[in-house]
Amino acid sequence: MAKYLVVKDFVDKENNLEYVAAGKIIEATPERAKELSILGLIKPYKGEKKAKTPTAPKTKAKAK
């Protein structure tokens, strides 16, 4: 099963009326994922984004 990110809150009627909050990462079968993505409730989860570390500005040494 693949991982999906929940975009909108919804109540999962197939899973004992469980409330699913936006921002949660869920696993779903391809059939179920297709149903939910058509409704605009989930989108594929691509993993955590790595924060880019800021680089110090490169300064050239001045000849005196």
Short mmCIF file of C-alpha atoms in Angstrom, two decimals:
data_model
loop_
_atom_site.label_atom_id
_atom_site.label_comp_id
_atom_site.label_asym_id
_atom_site.label_seq_id
_atom_site.Cartn_x
_atom_site.Cartn_y
_atom_site.Cartn_z
CA MET A 1 0.00 0.00 0.00
CA ALA A 2 1.18 3.48 -0.82
CA LYS A 3 1.18 6.52 1.46
CA TYR A 4 -1.10 9.49 0.87
CA LEU A 5 -1.40 12.94 2.43
CA VAL A 6 -4.90 13.97 3.52
CA VAL A 7 -5.76 17.39 2.05
CA LYS A 8 -9.27 17.86 3.52
CA ASP A 9 -10.88 16.50 6.69
CA PHE A 10 -13.35 13.70 6.09
CA VAL A 11 -15.20 10.87 7.82
CA ASP A 12 -14.18 7.47 6.47
CA LYS A 13 -17.45 5.55 6.08
CA GLU A 14 -15.62 2.35 5.10
CA ASN A 15 -13.58 2.41 8.31
CA ASN A 16 -16.19 2.57 11.12
CA LEU A 17 -16.95 6.28 10.55
CA GLU A 18 -13.43 7.22 11.61
CA TYR A 19 -12.62 10.95 11.40
CA VAL A 20 -9.49 11.68 9.34
CA ALA A 21 -7.88 15.10 9.82
CA ALA A 22 -6.13 17.11 7.11
CA GLY A 23 -2.36 16.82 7.22
CA LYS A 24 -2.41 13.19 8.35
CA ILE A 25 -0.51 10.57 6.35
CA ILE A 26 -2.54 7.45 5.58
CA GLU A 27 -1.99 4.21 3.71
CA ALA A 28 -4.62 3.08 1.22
CA THR A 29 -5.17 0.46 -1.43
CA PRO A 30 -4.96 1.72 -5.03
CA GLU A 31 -8.74 1.37 -5.48
CA ARG A 32 -9.56 3.31 -2.32
CA ALA A 33 -6.91 5.92 -3.09
CA LYS A 34 -8.41 6.50 -6.53
CA GLU A 35 -11.86 7.10 -5.00
CA LEU A 36 -10.53 9.55 -2.42
CA SER A 37 -8.28 11.41 -4.88
CA ILE A 38 -11.19 11.91 -7.30
CA LEU A 39 -13.08 13.54 -4.43
CA GLY A 40 -10.06 15.77 -3.77
CA LEU A 41 -9.48 14.44 -0.26
CA ILE A 42 -5.97 13.00 -0.65
CA LYS A 43 -2.85 13.34 -2.78
CA PRO A 44 0.25 11.14 -3.09
CA TYR A 45 2.80 11.56 -0.28
CA LYS A 46 6.31 12.07 -1.59
CA GLY A 47 8.13 12.09 1.75
CA GLU A 48 9.49 14.78 4.00
CA LYS A 49 11.10 17.76 2.32
CA LYS A 50 14.64 18.41 3.49
CA ALA A 51 15.20 21.96 4.64
CA LYS A 52 17.93 23.64 2.69
CA THR A 53 20.65 25.06 4.87
CA PRO A 54 21.47 28.63 3.94
CA THR A 55 24.95 29.06 2.57
CA ALA A 56 27.14 31.95 3.58
CA PRO A 57 27.75 34.48 0.81
CA LYS A 58 30.99 33.77 -0.93
CA THR A 59 33.37 36.71 -0.67
CA LYS A 60 36.55 37.02 -2.63
CA ALA A 61 39.69 37.97 -0.77
CA LYS A 62 40.83 41.42 -1.86
CA ALA A 63 44.51 41.91 -2.68
CA LYS A 64 45.94 44.89 -0.83
#
